[in-house]
PDB file of C-alpha atoms and ligand atoms in Angstrom:
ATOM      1  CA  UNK A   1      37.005 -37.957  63.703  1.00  0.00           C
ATOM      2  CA  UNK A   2      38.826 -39.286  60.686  1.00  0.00           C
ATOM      3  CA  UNK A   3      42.157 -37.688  61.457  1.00  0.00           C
ATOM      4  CA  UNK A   4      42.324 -38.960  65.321  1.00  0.00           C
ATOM      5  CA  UNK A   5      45.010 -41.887  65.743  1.00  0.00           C
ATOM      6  CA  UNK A   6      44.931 -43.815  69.131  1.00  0.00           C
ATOM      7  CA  UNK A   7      48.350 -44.690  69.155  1.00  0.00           C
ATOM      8  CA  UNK A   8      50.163 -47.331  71.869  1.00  0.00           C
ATOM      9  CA  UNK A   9      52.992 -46.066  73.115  1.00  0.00           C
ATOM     10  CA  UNK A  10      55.419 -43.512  75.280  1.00  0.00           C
ATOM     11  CA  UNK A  11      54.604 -40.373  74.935  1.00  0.00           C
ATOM     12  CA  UNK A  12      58.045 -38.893  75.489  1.00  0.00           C
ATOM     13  CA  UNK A  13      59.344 -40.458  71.909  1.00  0.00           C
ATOM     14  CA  UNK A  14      56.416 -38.721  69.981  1.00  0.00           C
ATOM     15  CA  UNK A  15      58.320 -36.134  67.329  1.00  0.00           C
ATOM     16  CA  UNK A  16      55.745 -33.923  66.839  1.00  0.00           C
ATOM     17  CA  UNK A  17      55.550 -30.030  67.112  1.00  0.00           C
ATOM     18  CA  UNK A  18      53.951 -30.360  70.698  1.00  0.00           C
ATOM     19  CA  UNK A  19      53.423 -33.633  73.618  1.00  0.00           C
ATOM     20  CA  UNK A  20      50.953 -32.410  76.256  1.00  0.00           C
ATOM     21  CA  UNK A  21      51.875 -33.122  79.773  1.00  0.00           C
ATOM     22  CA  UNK A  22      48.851 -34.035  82.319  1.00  0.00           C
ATOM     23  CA  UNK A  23      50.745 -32.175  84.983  1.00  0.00           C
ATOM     24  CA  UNK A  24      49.670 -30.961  88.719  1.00  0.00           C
ATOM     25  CA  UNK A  25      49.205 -27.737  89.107  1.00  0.00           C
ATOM     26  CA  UNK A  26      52.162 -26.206  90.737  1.00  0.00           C
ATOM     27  CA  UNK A  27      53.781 -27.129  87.055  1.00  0.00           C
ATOM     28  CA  UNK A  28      56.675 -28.404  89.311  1.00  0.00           C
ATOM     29  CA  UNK A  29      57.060 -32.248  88.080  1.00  0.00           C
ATOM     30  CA  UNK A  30      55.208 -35.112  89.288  1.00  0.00           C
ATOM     31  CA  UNK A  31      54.594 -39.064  89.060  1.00  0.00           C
ATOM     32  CA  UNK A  32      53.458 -40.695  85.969  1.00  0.00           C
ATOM     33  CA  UNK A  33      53.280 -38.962  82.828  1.00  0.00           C
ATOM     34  CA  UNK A  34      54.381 -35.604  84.084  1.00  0.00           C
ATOM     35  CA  UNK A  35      57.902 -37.265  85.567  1.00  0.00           C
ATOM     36  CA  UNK A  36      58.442 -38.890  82.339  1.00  0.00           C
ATOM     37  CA  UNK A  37      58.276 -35.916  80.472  1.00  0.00           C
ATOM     38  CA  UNK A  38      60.209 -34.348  83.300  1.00  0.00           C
ATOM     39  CA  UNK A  39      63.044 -36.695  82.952  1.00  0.00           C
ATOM     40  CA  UNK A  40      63.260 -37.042  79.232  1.00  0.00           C
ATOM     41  CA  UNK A  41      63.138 -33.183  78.568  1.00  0.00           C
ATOM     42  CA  UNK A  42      65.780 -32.419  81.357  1.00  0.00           C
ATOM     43  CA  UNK A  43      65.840 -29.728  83.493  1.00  0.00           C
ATOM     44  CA  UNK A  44      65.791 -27.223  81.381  1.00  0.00           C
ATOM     45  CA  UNK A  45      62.244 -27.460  81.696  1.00  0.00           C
ATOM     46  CA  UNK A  46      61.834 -26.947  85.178  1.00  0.00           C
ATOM     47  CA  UNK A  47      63.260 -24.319  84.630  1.00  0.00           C
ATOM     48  CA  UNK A  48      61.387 -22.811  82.079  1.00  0.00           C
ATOM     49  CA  UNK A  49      57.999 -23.645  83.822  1.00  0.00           C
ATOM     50  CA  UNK A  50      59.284 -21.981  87.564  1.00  0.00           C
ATOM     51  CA  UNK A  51      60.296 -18.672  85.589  1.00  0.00           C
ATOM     52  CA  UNK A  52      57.643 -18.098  83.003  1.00  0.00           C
ATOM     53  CA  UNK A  53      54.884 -19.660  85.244  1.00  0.00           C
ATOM     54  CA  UNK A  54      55.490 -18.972  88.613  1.00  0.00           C
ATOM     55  CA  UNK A  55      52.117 -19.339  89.466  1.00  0.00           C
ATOM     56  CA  UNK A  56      51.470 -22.679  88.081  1.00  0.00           C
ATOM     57  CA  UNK A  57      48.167 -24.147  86.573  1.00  0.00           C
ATOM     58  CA  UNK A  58      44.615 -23.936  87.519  1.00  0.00           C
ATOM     59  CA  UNK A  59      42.777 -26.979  86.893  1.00  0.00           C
ATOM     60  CA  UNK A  60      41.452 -27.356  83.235  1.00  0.00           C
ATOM     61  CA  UNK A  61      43.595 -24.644  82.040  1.00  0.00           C
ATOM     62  CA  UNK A  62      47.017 -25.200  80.209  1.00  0.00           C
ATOM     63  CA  UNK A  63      50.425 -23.745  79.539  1.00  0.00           C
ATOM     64  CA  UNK A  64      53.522 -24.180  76.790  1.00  0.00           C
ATOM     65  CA  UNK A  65      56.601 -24.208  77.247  1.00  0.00           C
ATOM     66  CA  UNK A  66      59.670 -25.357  75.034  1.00  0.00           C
ATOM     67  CA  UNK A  67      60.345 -28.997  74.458  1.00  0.00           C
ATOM     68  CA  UNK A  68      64.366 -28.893  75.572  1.00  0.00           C
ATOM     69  CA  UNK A  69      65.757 -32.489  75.368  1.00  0.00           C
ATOM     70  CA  UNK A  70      62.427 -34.106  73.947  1.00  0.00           C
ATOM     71  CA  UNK A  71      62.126 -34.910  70.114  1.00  0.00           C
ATOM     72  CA  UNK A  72      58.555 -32.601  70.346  1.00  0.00           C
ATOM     73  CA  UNK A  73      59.450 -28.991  69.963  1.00  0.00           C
ATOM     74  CA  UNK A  74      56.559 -27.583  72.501  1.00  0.00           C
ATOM     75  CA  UNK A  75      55.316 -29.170  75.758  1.00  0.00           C
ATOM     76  CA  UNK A  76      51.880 -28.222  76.602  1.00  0.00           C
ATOM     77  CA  UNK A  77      51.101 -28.608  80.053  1.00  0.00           C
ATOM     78  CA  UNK A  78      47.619 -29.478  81.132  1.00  0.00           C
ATOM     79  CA  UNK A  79      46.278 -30.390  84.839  1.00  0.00           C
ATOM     80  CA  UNK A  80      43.303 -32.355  84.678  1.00  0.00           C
ATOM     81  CA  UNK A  81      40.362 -32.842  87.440  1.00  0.00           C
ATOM     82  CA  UNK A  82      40.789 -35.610  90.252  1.00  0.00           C
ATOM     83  CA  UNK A  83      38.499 -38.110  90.059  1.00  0.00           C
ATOM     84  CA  UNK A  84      35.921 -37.250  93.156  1.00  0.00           C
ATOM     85  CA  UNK A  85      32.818 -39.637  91.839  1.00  0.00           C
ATOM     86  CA  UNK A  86      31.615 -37.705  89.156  1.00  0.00           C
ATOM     87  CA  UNK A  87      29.602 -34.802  90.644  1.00  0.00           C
ATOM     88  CA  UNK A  88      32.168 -32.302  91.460  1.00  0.00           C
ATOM     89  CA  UNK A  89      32.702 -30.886  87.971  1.00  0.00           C
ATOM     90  CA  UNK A  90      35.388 -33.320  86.841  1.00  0.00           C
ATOM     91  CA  UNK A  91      33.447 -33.836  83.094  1.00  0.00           C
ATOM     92  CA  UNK A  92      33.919 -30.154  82.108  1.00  0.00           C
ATOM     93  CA  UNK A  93      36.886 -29.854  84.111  1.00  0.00           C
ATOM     94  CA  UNK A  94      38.216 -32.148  81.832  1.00  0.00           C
ATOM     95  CA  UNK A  95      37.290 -31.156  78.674  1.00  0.00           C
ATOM     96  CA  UNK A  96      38.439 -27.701  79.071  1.00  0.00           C
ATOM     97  CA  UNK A  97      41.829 -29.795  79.423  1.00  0.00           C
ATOM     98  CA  UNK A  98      41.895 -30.775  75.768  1.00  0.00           C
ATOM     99  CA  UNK A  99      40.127 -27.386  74.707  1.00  0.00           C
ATOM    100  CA  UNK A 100      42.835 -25.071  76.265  1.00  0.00           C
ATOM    101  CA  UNK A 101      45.525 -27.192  75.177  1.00  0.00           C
ATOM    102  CA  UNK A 102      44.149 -27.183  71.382  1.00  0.00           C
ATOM    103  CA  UNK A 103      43.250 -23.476  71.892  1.00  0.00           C
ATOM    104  CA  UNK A 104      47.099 -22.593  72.499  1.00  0.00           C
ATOM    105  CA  UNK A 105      48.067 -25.445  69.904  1.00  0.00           C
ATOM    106  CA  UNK A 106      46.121 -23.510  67.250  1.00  0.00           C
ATOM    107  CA  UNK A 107      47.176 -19.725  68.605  1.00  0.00           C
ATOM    108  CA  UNK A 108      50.557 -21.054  67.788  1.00  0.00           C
ATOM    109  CA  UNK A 109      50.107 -22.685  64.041  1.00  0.00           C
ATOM    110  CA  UNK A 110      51.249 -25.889  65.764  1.00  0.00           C
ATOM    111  CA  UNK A 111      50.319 -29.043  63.193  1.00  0.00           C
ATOM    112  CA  UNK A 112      51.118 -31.974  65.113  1.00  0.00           C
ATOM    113  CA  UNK A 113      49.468 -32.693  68.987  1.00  0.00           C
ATOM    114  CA  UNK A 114      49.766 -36.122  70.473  1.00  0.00           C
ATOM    115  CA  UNK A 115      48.174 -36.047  74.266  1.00  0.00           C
ATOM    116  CA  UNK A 116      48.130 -38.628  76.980  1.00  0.00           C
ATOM    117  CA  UNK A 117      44.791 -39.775  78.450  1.00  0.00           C
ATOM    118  CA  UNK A 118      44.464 -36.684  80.704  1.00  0.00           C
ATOM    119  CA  UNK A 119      43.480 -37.784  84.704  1.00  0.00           C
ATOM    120  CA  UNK A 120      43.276 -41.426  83.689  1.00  0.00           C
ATOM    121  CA  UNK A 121      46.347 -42.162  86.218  1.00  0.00           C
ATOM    122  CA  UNK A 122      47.044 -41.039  89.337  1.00  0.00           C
ATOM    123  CA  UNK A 123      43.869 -38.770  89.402  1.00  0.00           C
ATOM    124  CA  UNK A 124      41.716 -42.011  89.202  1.00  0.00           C
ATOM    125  CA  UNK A 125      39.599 -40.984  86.380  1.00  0.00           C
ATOM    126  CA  UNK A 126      36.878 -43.909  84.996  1.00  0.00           C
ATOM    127  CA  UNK A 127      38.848 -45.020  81.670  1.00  0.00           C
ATOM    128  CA  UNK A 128      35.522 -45.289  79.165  1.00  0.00           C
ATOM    129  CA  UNK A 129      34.154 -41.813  80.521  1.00  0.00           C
ATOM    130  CA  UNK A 130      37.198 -40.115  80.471  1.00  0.00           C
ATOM    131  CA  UNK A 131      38.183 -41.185  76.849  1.00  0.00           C
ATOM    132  CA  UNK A 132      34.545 -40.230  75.197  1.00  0.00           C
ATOM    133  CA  UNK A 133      35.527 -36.785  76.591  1.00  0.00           C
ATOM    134  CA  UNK A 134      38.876 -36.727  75.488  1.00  0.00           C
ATOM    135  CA  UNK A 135      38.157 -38.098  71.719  1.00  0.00           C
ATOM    136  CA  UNK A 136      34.954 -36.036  71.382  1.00  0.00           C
ATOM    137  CA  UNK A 137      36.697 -33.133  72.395  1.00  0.00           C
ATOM    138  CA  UNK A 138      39.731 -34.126  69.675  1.00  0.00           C
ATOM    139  CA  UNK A 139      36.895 -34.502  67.192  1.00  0.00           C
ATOM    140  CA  UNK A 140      35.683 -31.034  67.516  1.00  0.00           C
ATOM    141  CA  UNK A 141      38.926 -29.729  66.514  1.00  0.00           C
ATOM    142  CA  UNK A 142      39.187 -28.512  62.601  1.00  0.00           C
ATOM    143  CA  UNK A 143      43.163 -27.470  61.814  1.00  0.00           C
ATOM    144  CA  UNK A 144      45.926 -29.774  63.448  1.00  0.00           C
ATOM    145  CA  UNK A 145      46.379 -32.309  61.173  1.00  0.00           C
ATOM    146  CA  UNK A 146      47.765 -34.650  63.356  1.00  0.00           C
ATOM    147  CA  UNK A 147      46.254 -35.680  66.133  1.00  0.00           C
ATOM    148  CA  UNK A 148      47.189 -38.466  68.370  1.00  0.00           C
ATOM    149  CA  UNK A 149      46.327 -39.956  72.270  1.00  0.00           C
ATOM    150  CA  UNK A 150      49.313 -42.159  72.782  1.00  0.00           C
ATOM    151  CA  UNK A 151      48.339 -45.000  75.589  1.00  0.00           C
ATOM    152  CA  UNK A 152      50.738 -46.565  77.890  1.00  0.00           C
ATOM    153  CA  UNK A 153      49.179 -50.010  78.455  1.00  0.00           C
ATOM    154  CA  UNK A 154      47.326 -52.927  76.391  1.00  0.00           C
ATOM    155  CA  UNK A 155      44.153 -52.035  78.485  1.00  0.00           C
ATOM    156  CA  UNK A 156      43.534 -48.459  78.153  1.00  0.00           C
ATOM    157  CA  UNK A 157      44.481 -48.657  74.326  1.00  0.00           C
ATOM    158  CA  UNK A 158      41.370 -51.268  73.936  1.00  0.00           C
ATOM    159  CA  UNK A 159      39.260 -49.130  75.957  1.00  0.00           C
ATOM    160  CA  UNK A 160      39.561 -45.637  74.162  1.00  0.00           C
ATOM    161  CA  UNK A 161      39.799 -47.804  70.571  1.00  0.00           C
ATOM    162  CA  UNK A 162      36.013 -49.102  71.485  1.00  0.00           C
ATOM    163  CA  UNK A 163      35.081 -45.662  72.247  1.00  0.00           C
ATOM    164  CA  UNK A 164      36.219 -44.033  69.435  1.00  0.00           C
ATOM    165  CA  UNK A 165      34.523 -46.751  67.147  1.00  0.00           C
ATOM    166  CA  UNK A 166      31.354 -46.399  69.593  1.00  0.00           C
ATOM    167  CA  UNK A 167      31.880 -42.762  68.998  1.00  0.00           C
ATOM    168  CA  UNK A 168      31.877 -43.101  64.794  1.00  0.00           C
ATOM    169  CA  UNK A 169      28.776 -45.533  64.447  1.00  0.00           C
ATOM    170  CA  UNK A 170      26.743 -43.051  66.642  1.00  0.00           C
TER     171      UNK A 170
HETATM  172  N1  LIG B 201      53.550 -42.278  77.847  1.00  0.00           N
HETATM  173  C1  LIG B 201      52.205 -42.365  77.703  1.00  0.00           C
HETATM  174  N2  LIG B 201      51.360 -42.510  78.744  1.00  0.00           N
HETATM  175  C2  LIG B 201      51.915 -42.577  79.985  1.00  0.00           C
HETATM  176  C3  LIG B 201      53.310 -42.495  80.211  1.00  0.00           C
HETATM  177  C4  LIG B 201      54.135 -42.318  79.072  1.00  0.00           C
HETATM  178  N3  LIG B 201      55.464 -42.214  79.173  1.00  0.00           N
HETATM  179  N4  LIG B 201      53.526 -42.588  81.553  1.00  0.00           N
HETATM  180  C5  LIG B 201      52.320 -42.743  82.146  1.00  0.00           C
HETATM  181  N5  LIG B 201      51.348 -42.750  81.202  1.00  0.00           N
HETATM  182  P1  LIG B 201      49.159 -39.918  85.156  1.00  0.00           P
HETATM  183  P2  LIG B 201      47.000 -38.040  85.878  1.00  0.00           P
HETATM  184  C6  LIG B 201      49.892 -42.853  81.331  1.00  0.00           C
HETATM  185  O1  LIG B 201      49.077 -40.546  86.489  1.00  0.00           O
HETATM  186  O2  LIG B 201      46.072 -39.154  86.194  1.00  0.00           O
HETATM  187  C7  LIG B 201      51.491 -36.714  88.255  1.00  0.00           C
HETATM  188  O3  LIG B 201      52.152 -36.953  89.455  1.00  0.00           O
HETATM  189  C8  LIG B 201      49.324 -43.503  82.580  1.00  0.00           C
HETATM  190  O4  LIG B 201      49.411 -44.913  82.488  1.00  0.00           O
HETATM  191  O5  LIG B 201      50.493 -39.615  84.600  1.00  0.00           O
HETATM  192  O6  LIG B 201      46.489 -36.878  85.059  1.00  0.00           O
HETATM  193  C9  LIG B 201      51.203 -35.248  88.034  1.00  0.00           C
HETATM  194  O7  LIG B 201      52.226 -34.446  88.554  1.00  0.00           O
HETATM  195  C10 LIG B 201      47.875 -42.993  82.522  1.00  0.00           C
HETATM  196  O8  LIG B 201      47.101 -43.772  81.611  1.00  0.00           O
HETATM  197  O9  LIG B 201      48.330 -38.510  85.107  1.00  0.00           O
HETATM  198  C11 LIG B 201      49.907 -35.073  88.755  1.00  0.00           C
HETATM  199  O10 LIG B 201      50.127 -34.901  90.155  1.00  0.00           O
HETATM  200  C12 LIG B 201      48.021 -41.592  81.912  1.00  0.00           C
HETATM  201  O11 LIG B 201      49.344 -41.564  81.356  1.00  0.00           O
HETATM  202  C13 LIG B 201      49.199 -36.374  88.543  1.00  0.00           C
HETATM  203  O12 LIG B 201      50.214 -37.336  88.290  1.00  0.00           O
HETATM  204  C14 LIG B 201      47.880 -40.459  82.899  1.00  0.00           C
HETATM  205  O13 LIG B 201      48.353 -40.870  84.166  1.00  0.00           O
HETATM  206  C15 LIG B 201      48.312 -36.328  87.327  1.00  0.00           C
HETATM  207  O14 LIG B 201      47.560 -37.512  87.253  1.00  0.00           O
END
C-alpha cells in the first residue's frame, strides 16, 4: 500500500505513461471526467476509440488507446457500475474496473497509472465504499511503480485519505 499516492488534482495534467478515463460505455465522450479527458486529448481520440473499438465497453471491462494531445502517453478507458443501492453487483463491478485497467497497464510494461475515483460522479457511487474498493484493489497490484488516484475536490480527497489510513492500521 506503500507506493499508492492520493493525489488532489486534474487528472488531465498527470504526465504519466497512462490516465484512466471512467468513461460510458459507448467509449463516445461524456460529462465529467470522461469530457475532460475528451477535451484535453482532442479529437484525435474520438477517433481512435470509434475505429479500434467500435463496439465500445462493457461495464467493468477496459480499453487503451493513445494519449494524443494529453501529457500521459496511454488513456485507459474504464466504465464503471451505476450506483443502483448496492445489491445489483456494483462492488465487483467495480473492482474489475481497476483490475482490467491494471491488467492491460501491466500487459503493456506501463510504469506510471494515475486513475480517477471510478463511478464516484455522475454514476452516484457512495464515496467511502467506493474508495476501499478502489485503494484495496491498487494495493493488490505488485509492478507499476507509480500509482496515483488524483481527486477533484477538498471532500473526496479527505474521504479516500481516511480510507487508505483506515485501510493501513487494519
Ligand atoms: N480530474 C480528476 N477528477 C475529475 C475531473 C478531473 N479533470 N473531472 C471530474 N472528476 P464522473 P462516473 C471527478 O462523473 O461517476 C461521464 O458522462 C468527479 O468529481 O466523471 O464514473 C461518462 O461518460 C468524480 O469524483 O464519472 C459516463 O457517462 C470522479 O471524477 C459517466 O460520466 C468521477 O466522476 C461516468 O460517471
Amino acid at each position: 500500500m506503500h507506493r499508492i499516492r492520493i493525489v488532489k488534482g486534474d487528472l488531465t495534467r498527470e504526465n504519466v505513461d497512462a490516465i484512466v478515463n471512467a468513461a460510458n460505455s459507448a467509449l463516445r465522450g461524456g460529462g465529467g471526467v470522461d469530457g475532460a479527458v475528451h477535451r484535453a486529448a482532442g479529437p484525435g481520440l474520438l477517433a481512435e476509440c470509434v475505429e479500434r473499438y467500435p463496439n465500445g465497453c462493457a461495464t467493468g471491462q477496459a480499453r487503451i488507446t493513445t494519449g494524443h494531445d494529453l501529457p500521459a502517453r496511454h488513456v485507459i478507458h474504464t466504465v464503471g457500475p451505476v450506483w443502483q443501492g448496492g445489491a445489483a453487483g456494483e462492488p465487483g463491478l467495480l473492482a474489475s474496473c481497476y483490475r482490467s485497467v491494471i491488467a492491460i497497464a501491466e500487459e503493456h510494461g506501463l510504469t506510471s497509472l494515475s486513475f480517477p475515483a471510478i463511478s464516484c460522479g455522475i454514476y452516484g457511487y457512495p464515496w467511502p465504499e467506493a474508495a476501499k474498493i478502489a485503494l484495496s484493489e491498487m494495493a493488490r497490484e505488485s509492478h507499476i511503480e507509480d500509482l496515483r488516484i488524483v481527486l477533484f475536490s477538498n471532500d473526496i480527497h479527505k474521504v479516500f485519505t481516511t480510507v487508505l489510513e483506515e485501510l493501513q492500521s487494519d
